[in-house]
Coordinates of C-alpha atoms and ligand atoms in Angstrom, one line a residue:
M23 CA 11.9 -22.5 -9.0
E24 CA 15.0 -22.7 -6.4
G25 CA 16.0 -18.6 -5.6
I26 CA 13.0 -17.3 -7.3
D27 CA 11.1 -15.6 -4.7
V28 CA 7.8 -14.2 -6.3
I29 CA 4.3 -13.7 -4.7
P30 CA 2.2 -14.8 -5.9
R31 CA 3.9 -17.8 -7.7
P32 CA 3.7 -17.1 -11.6
A33 CA 1.3 -19.8 -13.6
I34 CA 4.3 -20.7 -16.0
L35 CA 7.8 -20.2 -14.9
A36 CA 11.2 -21.6 -16.2
R37 CA 14.6 -20.6 -14.8
K38 CA 17.9 -20.7 -16.9
D39 CA 21.5 -20.4 -16.3
A40 CA 23.2 -17.2 -15.8
S41 CA 21.8 -13.7 -15.5
F42 CA 21.1 -10.5 -16.4
T43 CA 22.8 -7.6 -15.4
I44 CA 21.7 -3.8 -14.9
Q45 CA 24.4 -1.3 -14.6
A46 CA 25.9 2.1 -15.8
G47 CA 25.3 2.2 -19.3
S48 CA 22.5 -0.3 -19.5
R49 CA 19.2 0.9 -21.4
A50 CA 15.4 0.7 -21.1
W51 CA 13.1 1.2 -23.8
H52 CA 8.9 1.2 -24.1
D53 CA 6.3 1.0 -26.6
P54 CA 4.6 4.3 -26.0
L55 CA 1.6 2.7 -24.1
F56 CA 4.0 1.5 -21.7
E57 CA 6.3 4.6 -20.7
Q58 CA 4.7 5.2 -17.4
Q59 CA 5.6 1.3 -15.9
A60 CA 9.2 1.9 -17.7
R61 CA 9.7 5.2 -15.8
E62 CA 8.5 3.3 -12.8
L63 CA 11.0 0.6 -13.0
V64 CA 13.8 3.3 -14.1
V65 CA 13.1 5.4 -10.9
L66 CA 12.9 2.8 -8.6
L67 CA 16.5 1.4 -9.9
A68 CA 17.9 5.0 -9.6
K69 CA 16.8 5.2 -6.0
A70 CA 18.8 2.2 -5.0
S71 CA 21.7 2.5 -7.1
T72 CA 25.1 4.6 -8.5
F73 CA 23.6 5.2 -11.7
E74 CA 20.2 5.9 -13.9
L75 CA 19.4 4.2 -17.1
P76 CA 18.4 6.3 -20.2
V77 CA 14.8 5.3 -20.7
K78 CA 13.7 5.7 -24.8
P79 CA 10.3 4.8 -26.8
F80 CA 10.8 2.7 -29.6
I81 CA 7.7 1.6 -32.0
G82 CA 7.3 -1.4 -34.1
M83 CA 9.9 -4.2 -34.9
P84 CA 12.7 -5.6 -34.8
L85 CA 12.8 -5.2 -31.1
P86 CA 16.1 -3.4 -29.4
A87 CA 18.8 -6.6 -29.3
S88 CA 20.1 -5.2 -25.7
G89 CA 18.4 -3.7 -22.5
I90 CA 14.9 -3.6 -20.7
I91 CA 12.4 -3.8 -23.3
F92 CA 8.7 -3.0 -22.8
H93 CA 6.9 -4.4 -25.2
V94 CA 3.1 -4.7 -26.6
E95 CA 1.6 -8.1 -27.5
P96 CA -1.7 -7.7 -28.3
D97 CA -2.7 -11.4 -27.9
I98 CA -1.6 -11.7 -24.0
K99 CA -4.4 -11.7 -21.3
P100 CA -5.8 -8.3 -19.9
E101 CA -3.6 -8.0 -16.7
G102 CA -1.3 -10.9 -17.7
Y103 CA 2.3 -10.5 -18.6
R104 CA 5.3 -12.2 -20.3
L105 CA 9.1 -11.8 -19.0
D106 CA 11.8 -13.1 -20.8
V107 CA 15.0 -12.6 -19.1
S108 CA 18.5 -13.8 -21.0
S109 CA 21.7 -12.3 -20.0
E110 CA 21.6 -9.4 -23.3
R111 CA 17.9 -8.5 -22.6
V112 CA 14.9 -8.6 -20.1
L113 CA 11.8 -8.0 -22.0
I114 CA 8.6 -7.6 -20.9
A115 CA 5.4 -7.9 -22.7
A116 CA 2.0 -7.2 -22.3
S117 CA -1.0 -6.3 -23.8
D118 CA -2.2 -3.4 -21.3
Q119 CA -0.8 -1.2 -18.4
A120 CA -1.6 -3.3 -15.8
G121 CA 0.0 -6.3 -17.5
A122 CA 3.1 -4.1 -17.5
F123 CA 2.7 -3.0 -14.1
H124 CA 2.7 -6.5 -12.8
A125 CA 5.6 -7.4 -14.5
V126 CA 7.4 -4.6 -13.0
Q127 CA 6.4 -5.9 -9.6
T128 CA 7.8 -9.5 -10.3
I129 CA 11.1 -7.6 -11.5
K130 CA 10.7 -5.7 -8.3
Q131 CA 10.8 -9.2 -6.2
L132 CA 13.5 -10.8 -8.2
L133 CA 15.8 -8.2 -7.5
G134 CA 14.6 -8.1 -3.8
P135 CA 13.8 -6.6 -0.6
A136 CA 17.4 -4.2 -1.2
I137 CA 15.7 -2.4 -4.2
D138 CA 13.2 -0.9 -2.2
A139 CA 15.5 0.0 1.1
P140 CA 16.2 3.8 2.2
A141 CA 18.8 5.0 0.5
S142 CA 21.0 4.9 4.0
S143 CA 21.7 1.4 3.1
G144 CA 23.7 2.3 0.2
R145 CA 23.7 2.5 -3.7
A146 CA 24.5 -0.5 -5.6
D147 CA 27.1 -0.6 -8.7
A148 CA 24.8 -3.3 -10.2
W149 CA 22.0 -5.4 -9.9
H150 CA 21.1 -8.9 -11.4
I151 CA 18.0 -10.5 -12.4
P152 CA 18.3 -14.5 -12.9
C153 CA 17.4 -15.4 -16.5
L154 CA 14.3 -16.9 -16.9
S155 CA 10.9 -17.0 -18.6
I156 CA 7.8 -16.2 -17.3
D157 CA 4.1 -16.7 -18.5
D158 CA 1.9 -15.0 -15.9
R159 CA -1.7 -14.1 -15.7
P160 CA -4.3 -13.8 -12.5
R161 CA -6.8 -16.6 -12.0
F162 CA -9.1 -14.2 -11.1
P163 CA -10.2 -10.7 -12.0
W164 CA -11.3 -10.0 -8.2
R165 CA -8.2 -10.0 -5.8
G166 CA -9.4 -8.0 -2.8
F167 CA -8.9 -7.2 0.5
M168 CA -11.9 -5.6 2.7
L169 CA -10.8 -2.9 5.7
D170 CA -13.6 -1.8 8.1
V171 CA -12.7 1.8 9.1
A172 CA -16.0 2.2 10.6
R173 CA -15.4 0.1 14.1
H174 CA -12.1 1.9 14.3
F175 CA -10.7 4.7 12.1
F176 CA -7.4 4.1 10.1
E177 CA -5.5 7.6 9.0
K178 CA -5.1 7.7 5.2
E179 CA -1.1 6.7 5.5
I180 CA -1.9 3.4 6.9
I181 CA -4.2 2.6 4.2
K182 CA -1.7 3.7 1.7
Q183 CA 1.2 1.4 3.1
I184 CA -1.7 -1.5 2.7
L185 CA -2.5 -0.3 -1.1
D186 CA 1.6 -0.6 -1.4
V187 CA 1.7 -4.0 -0.5
M188 CA -1.4 -5.1 -2.5
A189 CA 0.3 -3.9 -5.5
L190 CA 3.5 -5.4 -4.8
L191 CA 0.9 -8.8 -4.8
K192 CA -0.9 -7.9 -7.8
M193 CA -4.2 -7.8 -5.6
N194 CA -6.7 -5.2 -7.5
V195 CA -9.4 -4.4 -5.3
F196 CA -9.3 -2.4 -2.1
H197 CA -13.1 -2.5 -0.9
W198 CA -13.4 0.3 1.6
H199 CA -16.1 -0.2 4.4
L200 CA -16.6 3.5 5.4
T201 CA -20.4 3.1 7.2
D202 CA -21.5 0.8 10.0
D203 CA -23.2 1.1 13.3
Q204 CA -20.1 2.7 15.1
G205 CA -19.2 5.3 12.9
W206 CA -19.7 6.8 9.5
R207 CA -16.4 7.7 7.9
I208 CA -16.9 9.8 4.8
E209 CA -17.4 13.5 4.4
I210 CA -21.2 13.9 3.1
K211 CA -21.6 17.8 2.1
R212 CA -25.3 18.0 2.1
Y213 CA -25.5 15.9 5.2
P214 CA -22.9 17.3 7.5
R215 CA -24.1 15.9 10.7
L216 CA -23.1 12.5 9.4
V217 CA -19.6 13.0 10.2
E218 CA -20.1 15.8 12.7
I219 CA -22.3 13.2 14.8
G220 CA -22.0 9.8 13.2
S221 CA -17.9 9.6 13.0
K222 CA -17.9 10.3 16.9
R223 CA -18.6 7.5 19.7
G224 CA -17.8 8.1 23.4
D225 CA -16.5 4.9 24.2
S226 CA -15.2 1.1 22.6
Q227 CA -16.0 -2.2 23.9
V228 CA -12.7 -4.3 24.5
G229 CA -12.4 -8.3 24.7
G230 CA -15.0 -9.7 22.8
Y231 CA -18.7 -9.4 22.2
V232 CA -20.0 -10.5 25.4
S233 CA -17.4 -8.4 27.6
L234 CA -18.4 -5.9 30.0
K235 CA -14.6 -3.6 29.5
R236 CA -14.3 -0.4 27.8
T237 CA -11.6 1.6 26.9
G238 CA -12.6 4.7 28.3
I239 CA -11.5 6.8 25.6
P240 CA -13.8 8.6 22.7
H241 CA -13.0 7.1 19.2
E242 CA -13.5 9.5 16.2
G243 CA -12.4 9.9 12.7
Y244 CA -13.4 10.4 8.8
Y245 CA -12.2 11.0 5.1
T246 CA -12.8 14.3 3.9
Q247 CA -13.9 14.2 0.5
D248 CA -10.6 15.2 -0.5
D249 CA -8.7 12.4 1.7
A250 CA -10.8 10.0 -0.2
R251 CA -9.9 11.0 -3.9
E252 CA -6.4 11.1 -2.6
I253 CA -6.8 7.2 -1.7
V254 CA -8.5 6.6 -5.2
A255 CA -5.4 8.3 -6.8
Y256 CA -2.9 6.6 -5.1
A257 CA -4.8 3.2 -5.5
R258 CA -5.6 3.8 -9.3
E259 CA -1.7 4.4 -9.8
R260 CA -1.2 0.8 -8.3
F261 CA -4.3 -0.7 -10.6
I262 CA -6.3 -1.0 -7.5
T263 CA -9.9 0.1 -7.9
V264 CA -11.2 1.3 -4.6
V265 CA -14.8 -0.2 -4.2
P266 CA -16.5 2.1 -1.3
E267 CA -19.3 0.5 0.7
I268 CA -22.2 2.4 1.9
E269 CA -24.4 0.5 4.0
F270 CA -28.3 0.3 4.1
P271 CA -30.6 -0.4 5.3
G272 CA -29.1 -2.3 8.2
H273 CA -25.9 -1.3 10.0
C274 CA -26.6 2.4 10.1
T275 CA -26.9 3.5 13.5
A276 CA -24.4 6.0 13.0
A277 CA -26.5 7.7 10.1
I278 CA -29.8 7.3 12.1
A279 CA -27.9 8.8 15.2
A280 CA -27.2 12.1 13.1
Y281 CA -30.4 12.0 11.1
P282 CA -33.0 10.5 13.2
E283 CA -35.6 10.9 10.6
L284 CA -34.2 8.1 8.6
H285 CA -35.8 5.8 11.3
C286 CA -39.1 4.3 11.2
K287 CA -40.1 5.8 14.6
G288 CA -37.6 8.7 14.8
K289 CA -35.6 7.2 17.3
H290 CA -32.9 9.1 18.8
L291 CA -30.3 6.7 19.0
A292 CA -26.4 7.3 20.0
V293 CA -23.3 6.0 18.3
P294 CA -22.6 2.6 19.7
A295 CA -19.6 1.6 22.2
T296 CA -20.6 -1.8 21.9
F297 CA -19.7 -4.2 18.5
V298 CA -22.5 -6.4 18.7
T299 CA -25.3 -6.1 15.8
R300 CA -27.4 -3.1 16.0
K301 CA -30.9 -2.5 15.4
G302 CA -29.9 0.4 13.6
V303 CA -32.2 -0.1 10.4
V304 CA -33.3 2.8 7.9
C305 CA -36.9 2.8 7.2
A306 CA -37.9 1.0 4.0
G307 CA -41.4 2.9 3.4
K308 CA -40.5 6.6 3.7
E309 CA -39.3 8.0 0.5
R310 CA -37.3 10.4 2.1
V311 CA -35.1 7.7 3.0
Y312 CA -34.7 7.1 -0.6
E313 CA -34.0 11.0 -1.2
F314 CA -31.1 10.6 1.1
I315 CA -29.5 7.3 -0.4
A316 CA -29.7 9.3 -3.8
D317 CA -28.0 12.7 -2.4
I318 CA -25.3 10.6 -0.6
L319 CA -24.5 8.3 -4.0
D320 CA -24.5 11.7 -5.8
E321 CA -21.2 12.5 -3.7
V322 CA -20.2 9.3 -3.3
L323 CA -20.0 8.2 -7.2
D324 CA -18.5 11.8 -7.6
I325 CA -15.6 10.7 -5.3
F326 CA -15.1 7.2 -6.3
P327 CA -14.7 6.1 -10.3
S328 CA -15.7 2.4 -9.7
K329 CA -18.4 0.6 -11.8
V330 CA -19.1 -1.7 -8.8
I331 CA -20.6 0.3 -5.6
H332 CA -21.0 -1.6 -2.5
V333 CA -24.2 -1.1 -0.8
G334 CA -24.1 -3.7 2.0
G335 CA -27.4 -5.3 2.7
D336 CA -26.1 -7.8 5.5
E337 CA -27.6 -8.5 8.9
T338 CA -30.7 -6.6 8.3
S339 CA -33.4 -6.4 11.5
T340 CA -36.5 -6.5 10.1
G341 CA -38.0 -5.6 13.8
T342 CA -38.8 -2.2 13.3
W343 CA -40.5 -2.1 9.8
K344 CA -43.0 -5.0 11.0
H345 CA -44.6 -1.9 13.3
C346 CA -44.0 1.0 11.3
P347 CA -47.0 2.3 9.6
D348 CA -44.9 3.7 6.5
C349 CA -43.4 0.5 5.9
K350 CA -46.6 -1.5 6.5
A351 CA -48.1 1.1 3.7
L352 CA -45.2 0.2 1.4
M353 CA -46.1 -3.7 1.6
Q354 CA -49.4 -3.0 0.9
R355 CA -49.0 -0.9 -2.0
E356 CA -46.6 -3.3 -3.6
G357 CA -48.0 -6.6 -2.9
L358 CA -45.4 -7.7 -0.2
H359 CA -47.2 -10.8 1.5
S360 CA -44.2 -11.0 4.1
I361 CA -41.9 -8.6 5.7
H362 CA -39.1 -10.8 4.0
G363 CA -40.0 -8.8 0.8
V364 CA -39.1 -5.7 2.2
Q365 CA -35.5 -5.9 1.8
P366 CA -35.4 -7.3 -2.0
Y367 CA -38.0 -4.3 -2.6
F368 CA -35.2 -2.0 -1.1
T369 CA -32.3 -3.3 -2.6
S370 CA -33.9 -3.4 -6.0
R371 CA -35.0 0.7 -5.5
V372 CA -31.2 1.5 -4.8
G373 CA -30.1 -0.7 -7.5
K374 CA -32.2 1.3 -9.5
L375 CA -30.3 4.5 -8.0
L376 CA -27.2 2.8 -9.4
S377 CA -27.8 1.8 -12.6
D378 CA -29.6 5.2 -13.5
R379 CA -26.1 6.6 -12.8
G380 CA -24.5 3.9 -14.6
R381 CA -23.0 1.7 -11.5
T382 CA -23.5 -1.6 -11.0
L383 CA -24.7 -2.9 -7.3
M384 CA -22.5 -5.3 -5.0
G385 CA -23.8 -6.5 -1.6
W386 CA -23.4 -8.9 0.7
N387 CA -25.7 -12.6 -0.2
E388 CA -28.6 -11.5 2.3
V389 CA -29.4 -9.1 -1.2
L390 CA -29.7 -12.5 -2.9
S391 CA -33.4 -12.6 -4.4
S392 CA -35.3 -13.1 -7.2
N393 CA -35.6 -9.7 -8.2
L394 CA -31.9 -8.8 -7.5
P395 CA -30.8 -6.6 -10.4
A396 CA -29.2 -9.2 -13.3
D397 CA -26.0 -7.5 -13.0
A398 CA -25.5 -7.1 -9.3
I399 CA -22.9 -8.7 -8.0
V400 CA -23.1 -10.8 -5.0
Q401 CA -20.4 -11.3 -1.9
F402 CA -20.8 -14.5 -0.4
W403 CA -19.7 -14.6 3.5
T404 CA -22.5 -16.8 5.3
G405 CA -24.5 -20.0 4.9
R406 CA -23.8 -23.1 2.3
T407 CA -22.1 -22.8 -1.0
R408 CA -24.6 -24.9 -2.6
A409 CA -27.2 -22.0 -1.5
I410 CA -25.7 -19.8 -4.0
L411 CA -25.0 -22.8 -7.0
P412 CA -28.7 -22.1 -8.4
H413 CA -27.7 -18.6 -8.9
L414 CA -24.2 -18.8 -9.8
T415 CA -25.1 -21.4 -12.6
K416 CA -27.8 -19.1 -13.8
G417 CA -25.0 -16.4 -14.5
R418 CA -25.0 -14.3 -10.9
K419 CA -21.4 -13.1 -10.5
F420 CA -19.9 -13.8 -7.2
V421 CA -17.2 -12.8 -4.9
M422 CA -16.3 -15.5 -2.4
S423 CA -15.5 -14.4 1.0
P424 CA -16.4 -17.1 3.6
F425 CA -16.6 -16.3 7.2
F426 CA -14.6 -19.2 7.9
T427 CA -12.0 -19.3 5.5
V428 CA -10.9 -15.8 4.7
Y429 CA -11.7 -13.6 7.5
L430 CA -8.9 -12.1 8.8
D431 CA -10.5 -10.8 11.8
H432 CA -10.1 -14.2 13.2
D433 CA -7.5 -15.2 15.4
H434 CA -4.2 -17.3 13.5
V435 CA -5.8 -20.0 15.7
L436 CA -9.2 -20.2 14.2
L437 CA -7.8 -19.3 10.9
P438 CA -4.4 -20.6 10.1
L439 CA -2.2 -19.9 7.1
D440 CA -2.4 -23.0 5.6
M441 CA -6.2 -22.7 5.3
V442 CA -6.6 -19.1 3.8
Y443 CA -3.6 -20.4 1.2
N444 CA -5.8 -23.6 0.4
F445 CA -8.9 -21.9 -0.1
D446 CA -10.5 -22.5 -3.7
P447 CA -13.3 -20.3 -4.2
V448 CA -15.0 -22.1 -7.3
P449 CA -17.7 -24.6 -5.7
K450 CA -17.3 -28.4 -7.1
N451 CA -19.5 -29.5 -9.9
V452 CA -19.4 -26.1 -11.4
S453 CA -18.8 -26.1 -15.2
I454 CA -16.2 -24.5 -17.2
E455 CA -18.1 -21.7 -18.2
Q456 CA -19.7 -21.3 -15.1
Q457 CA -16.6 -20.9 -13.3
G458 CA -16.4 -17.4 -15.2
N459 CA -19.4 -16.4 -12.5
V460 CA -16.8 -16.9 -9.7
L461 CA -15.0 -13.5 -9.8
G462 CA -12.3 -14.3 -7.0
I463 CA -11.7 -14.0 -3.5
E464 CA -11.6 -10.8 -1.1
A465 CA -11.0 -11.2 2.3
P466 CA -12.5 -8.6 5.0
L467 CA -11.1 -7.9 7.9
W468 CA -13.6 -6.3 10.9
T469 CA -11.9 -4.2 13.0
E470 CA -13.8 -4.0 16.2
W471 CA -10.9 -5.6 18.3
V472 CA -8.4 -3.8 16.1
R473 CA -7.3 -0.7 17.9
T474 CA -3.9 -0.3 16.9
T475 CA -2.0 -0.2 13.5
R476 CA 0.4 -3.2 15.4
R477 CA -3.0 -5.2 15.5
L478 CA -3.8 -4.4 11.9
H479 CA -0.6 -5.9 10.6
W480 CA -0.9 -8.7 12.6
Q481 CA -4.2 -9.8 11.8
L482 CA -3.2 -9.0 7.8
F483 CA -0.2 -10.6 7.8
P484 CA 1.1 -12.9 6.6
R485 CA -2.4 -14.3 5.9
L486 CA -3.1 -11.4 2.9
L487 CA 0.0 -13.1 1.0
A488 CA -2.0 -16.5 1.3
V489 CA -5.1 -14.3 0.1
A490 CA -3.2 -13.2 -3.0
E491 CA -1.6 -16.5 -4.0
A492 CA -4.9 -18.2 -4.1
A493 CA -6.7 -15.4 -6.2
W494 CA -3.6 -15.3 -8.6
T495 CA -1.9 -18.4 -8.6
P496 CA -3.6 -21.1 -11.0
P497 CA -4.4 -24.5 -8.8
N498 CA -1.9 -26.6 -10.7
A499 CA 1.0 -23.8 -9.7
K500 CA 0.2 -23.8 -6.0
D501 CA 2.6 -25.4 -3.5
Y502 CA 2.1 -24.6 0.1
P503 CA 5.5 -25.4 1.2
S504 CA 7.2 -23.6 -1.8
F505 CA 4.7 -20.7 -0.6
K506 CA 6.4 -20.9 3.0
E507 CA 9.9 -20.5 2.1
R508 CA 9.0 -17.6 -0.1
L509 CA 7.2 -16.1 2.4
A510 CA 10.0 -16.4 5.0
R511 CA 12.1 -14.4 2.3
F512 CA 9.2 -11.9 1.6
I513 CA 9.3 -10.7 5.3
P514 CA 12.0 -7.8 4.8
W515 CA 9.5 -6.2 2.2
L516 CA 7.0 -6.2 5.0
Q517 CA 9.4 -5.1 7.5
E518 CA 10.9 -2.3 5.2
R519 CA 7.7 -0.8 5.4
G520 CA 7.1 -1.0 9.2
I521 CA 4.9 -3.9 8.9
N522 CA 5.3 -6.5 11.6
P523 CA 3.4 -9.6 10.6
A524 CA 2.2 -12.3 13.2
S525 CA 5.2 -14.8 14.0
L526 CA 5.5 -17.5 11.5
D527 CA 5.9 -20.1 14.2
K528 CA 2.2 -18.9 15.2
V529 CA 0.4 -19.0 12.2
E530 CA 0.3 -22.3 11.6
R531 CA -2.7 -25.1 12.2
C532 CA -2.6 -26.2 15.8
K533 CA -4.2 -29.3 17.3
L534 CA -6.3 -27.7 19.5
R535 CA -7.7 -25.5 16.7
K536 CA -11.5 -27.2 17.1
P537 CA -12.2 -27.3 20.9
L538 CA -10.5 -23.7 21.1
S539 CA -12.5 -22.1 17.5
F540 CA -16.0 -22.0 19.5
L541 CA -14.0 -19.3 22.1
H542 CA -12.1 -17.6 19.5
L543 CA -15.3 -16.3 17.9
F544 CA -16.6 -14.4 21.1
F545 CA -13.3 -13.1 22.8
E546 CA -10.8 -11.0 21.4
P547 CA -8.1 -12.3 19.6
R548 CA -5.0 -11.9 22.0
I549 CA -1.4 -10.7 20.2
P550 CA 1.8 -11.5 21.9
E551 CA 3.5 -8.6 23.1
T552 CA 5.7 -6.5 20.8
R553 CA 8.7 -8.3 20.0
Ligands
ZN603 ZN1 -40.5 1.9 8.6

């Protein structure tokens, strides 16, 4: 593996002697299906070289004897690829465009960060790829990252920068947490007050959930529908699906601030400055609420082509429902014997709105109940894994995001790099067939304390690289010492994009982890001063 710095580590890799040289006179060939991926590689090379490769289609067999060849092989698994590099040719084989795209990401990493450097660093006359053969495919179809833009808003350029790194790491789901108590961040034309009122707050808490400190600075921001479409298109070019999250019925204070009639008592709430869980829950008994959600989903689904739509569902307080005449009438009408039957009813109504529109519901694990639609996907974040086993074994699909293992908002002391790396999302004692019900891993970053891009990058990196390898690489090919070596050589890829990761000597497990863990949950992680 020496000198082969690819993250995530390929499933099967064999290094050979010698290398392939790309220089003036080299050629690129592609099956018509892979024209876009071949052109992307040629453009990438042209920007950093004194020459430009001619690129031509070929159909059928035999394959060209030399050059860089993109070839369709129908037997290769979805998103997977084969890469055979000899001194005469580079053969890239895949059955779909995502696979060919992933092969290009591997080639990029084999060429090294200089391929991506701005033109000012000088153009090369030749590039070398080591001779090798790689047979690679993802362990999981869901390799995700979630960004909370509700607690703090981030400009779309910052999101694109993250999408670029995700693409290089072969991650394929960007879960966009667009609404929460402290901010509504997506334009809904039918309900303009959602952003006029819901995207602004007067102040923000600093220092942790129990802190009385405030920034004293108003915070605001939202994405227009055109902004969101731009992000969706940008992600799609990189084979990343954007899964939007529009939270209901809890975490809705910003929506209620804009439209108080959504609340059981029509209460006028302000968009809060503090980050403790709020009682911003929409009424489950008023038909008006379901009409509102249907209208919002109509606009959201028009922007986001993702089959899966996340509707939140976590941390819903039932307090206001208990005393609401409409919610009580609902319970009577639907024969719900306990207040705990209300959220499952609510989720099934929202699930129906989505299935009527050809989409699939996804929610946090609080949405699990016996009447959750069969195809709904559950994102596991809290509680014991064994609680989900009965559902998993009956066919329920899960995306695994356990709070203590992949929540990137934790300090590096509470969540060291090796813990993320060694996370295996498949619970023990699950049969081979049932393992397929674990769709993959998603790492969330909640941004209560993430006020700056510097902190965003510090929280995310290098841990996102460990997430990528845990989600892509089969367990038998994972190796932490090797990962750390490759990681150190990956840092220039980040720096080239203006991303400063947390220092590599500060992300390892520390002896004081256990006693300090408790404090780290309540206080804002401190980041070292900019180096
Ligand atoms: Zn109510």
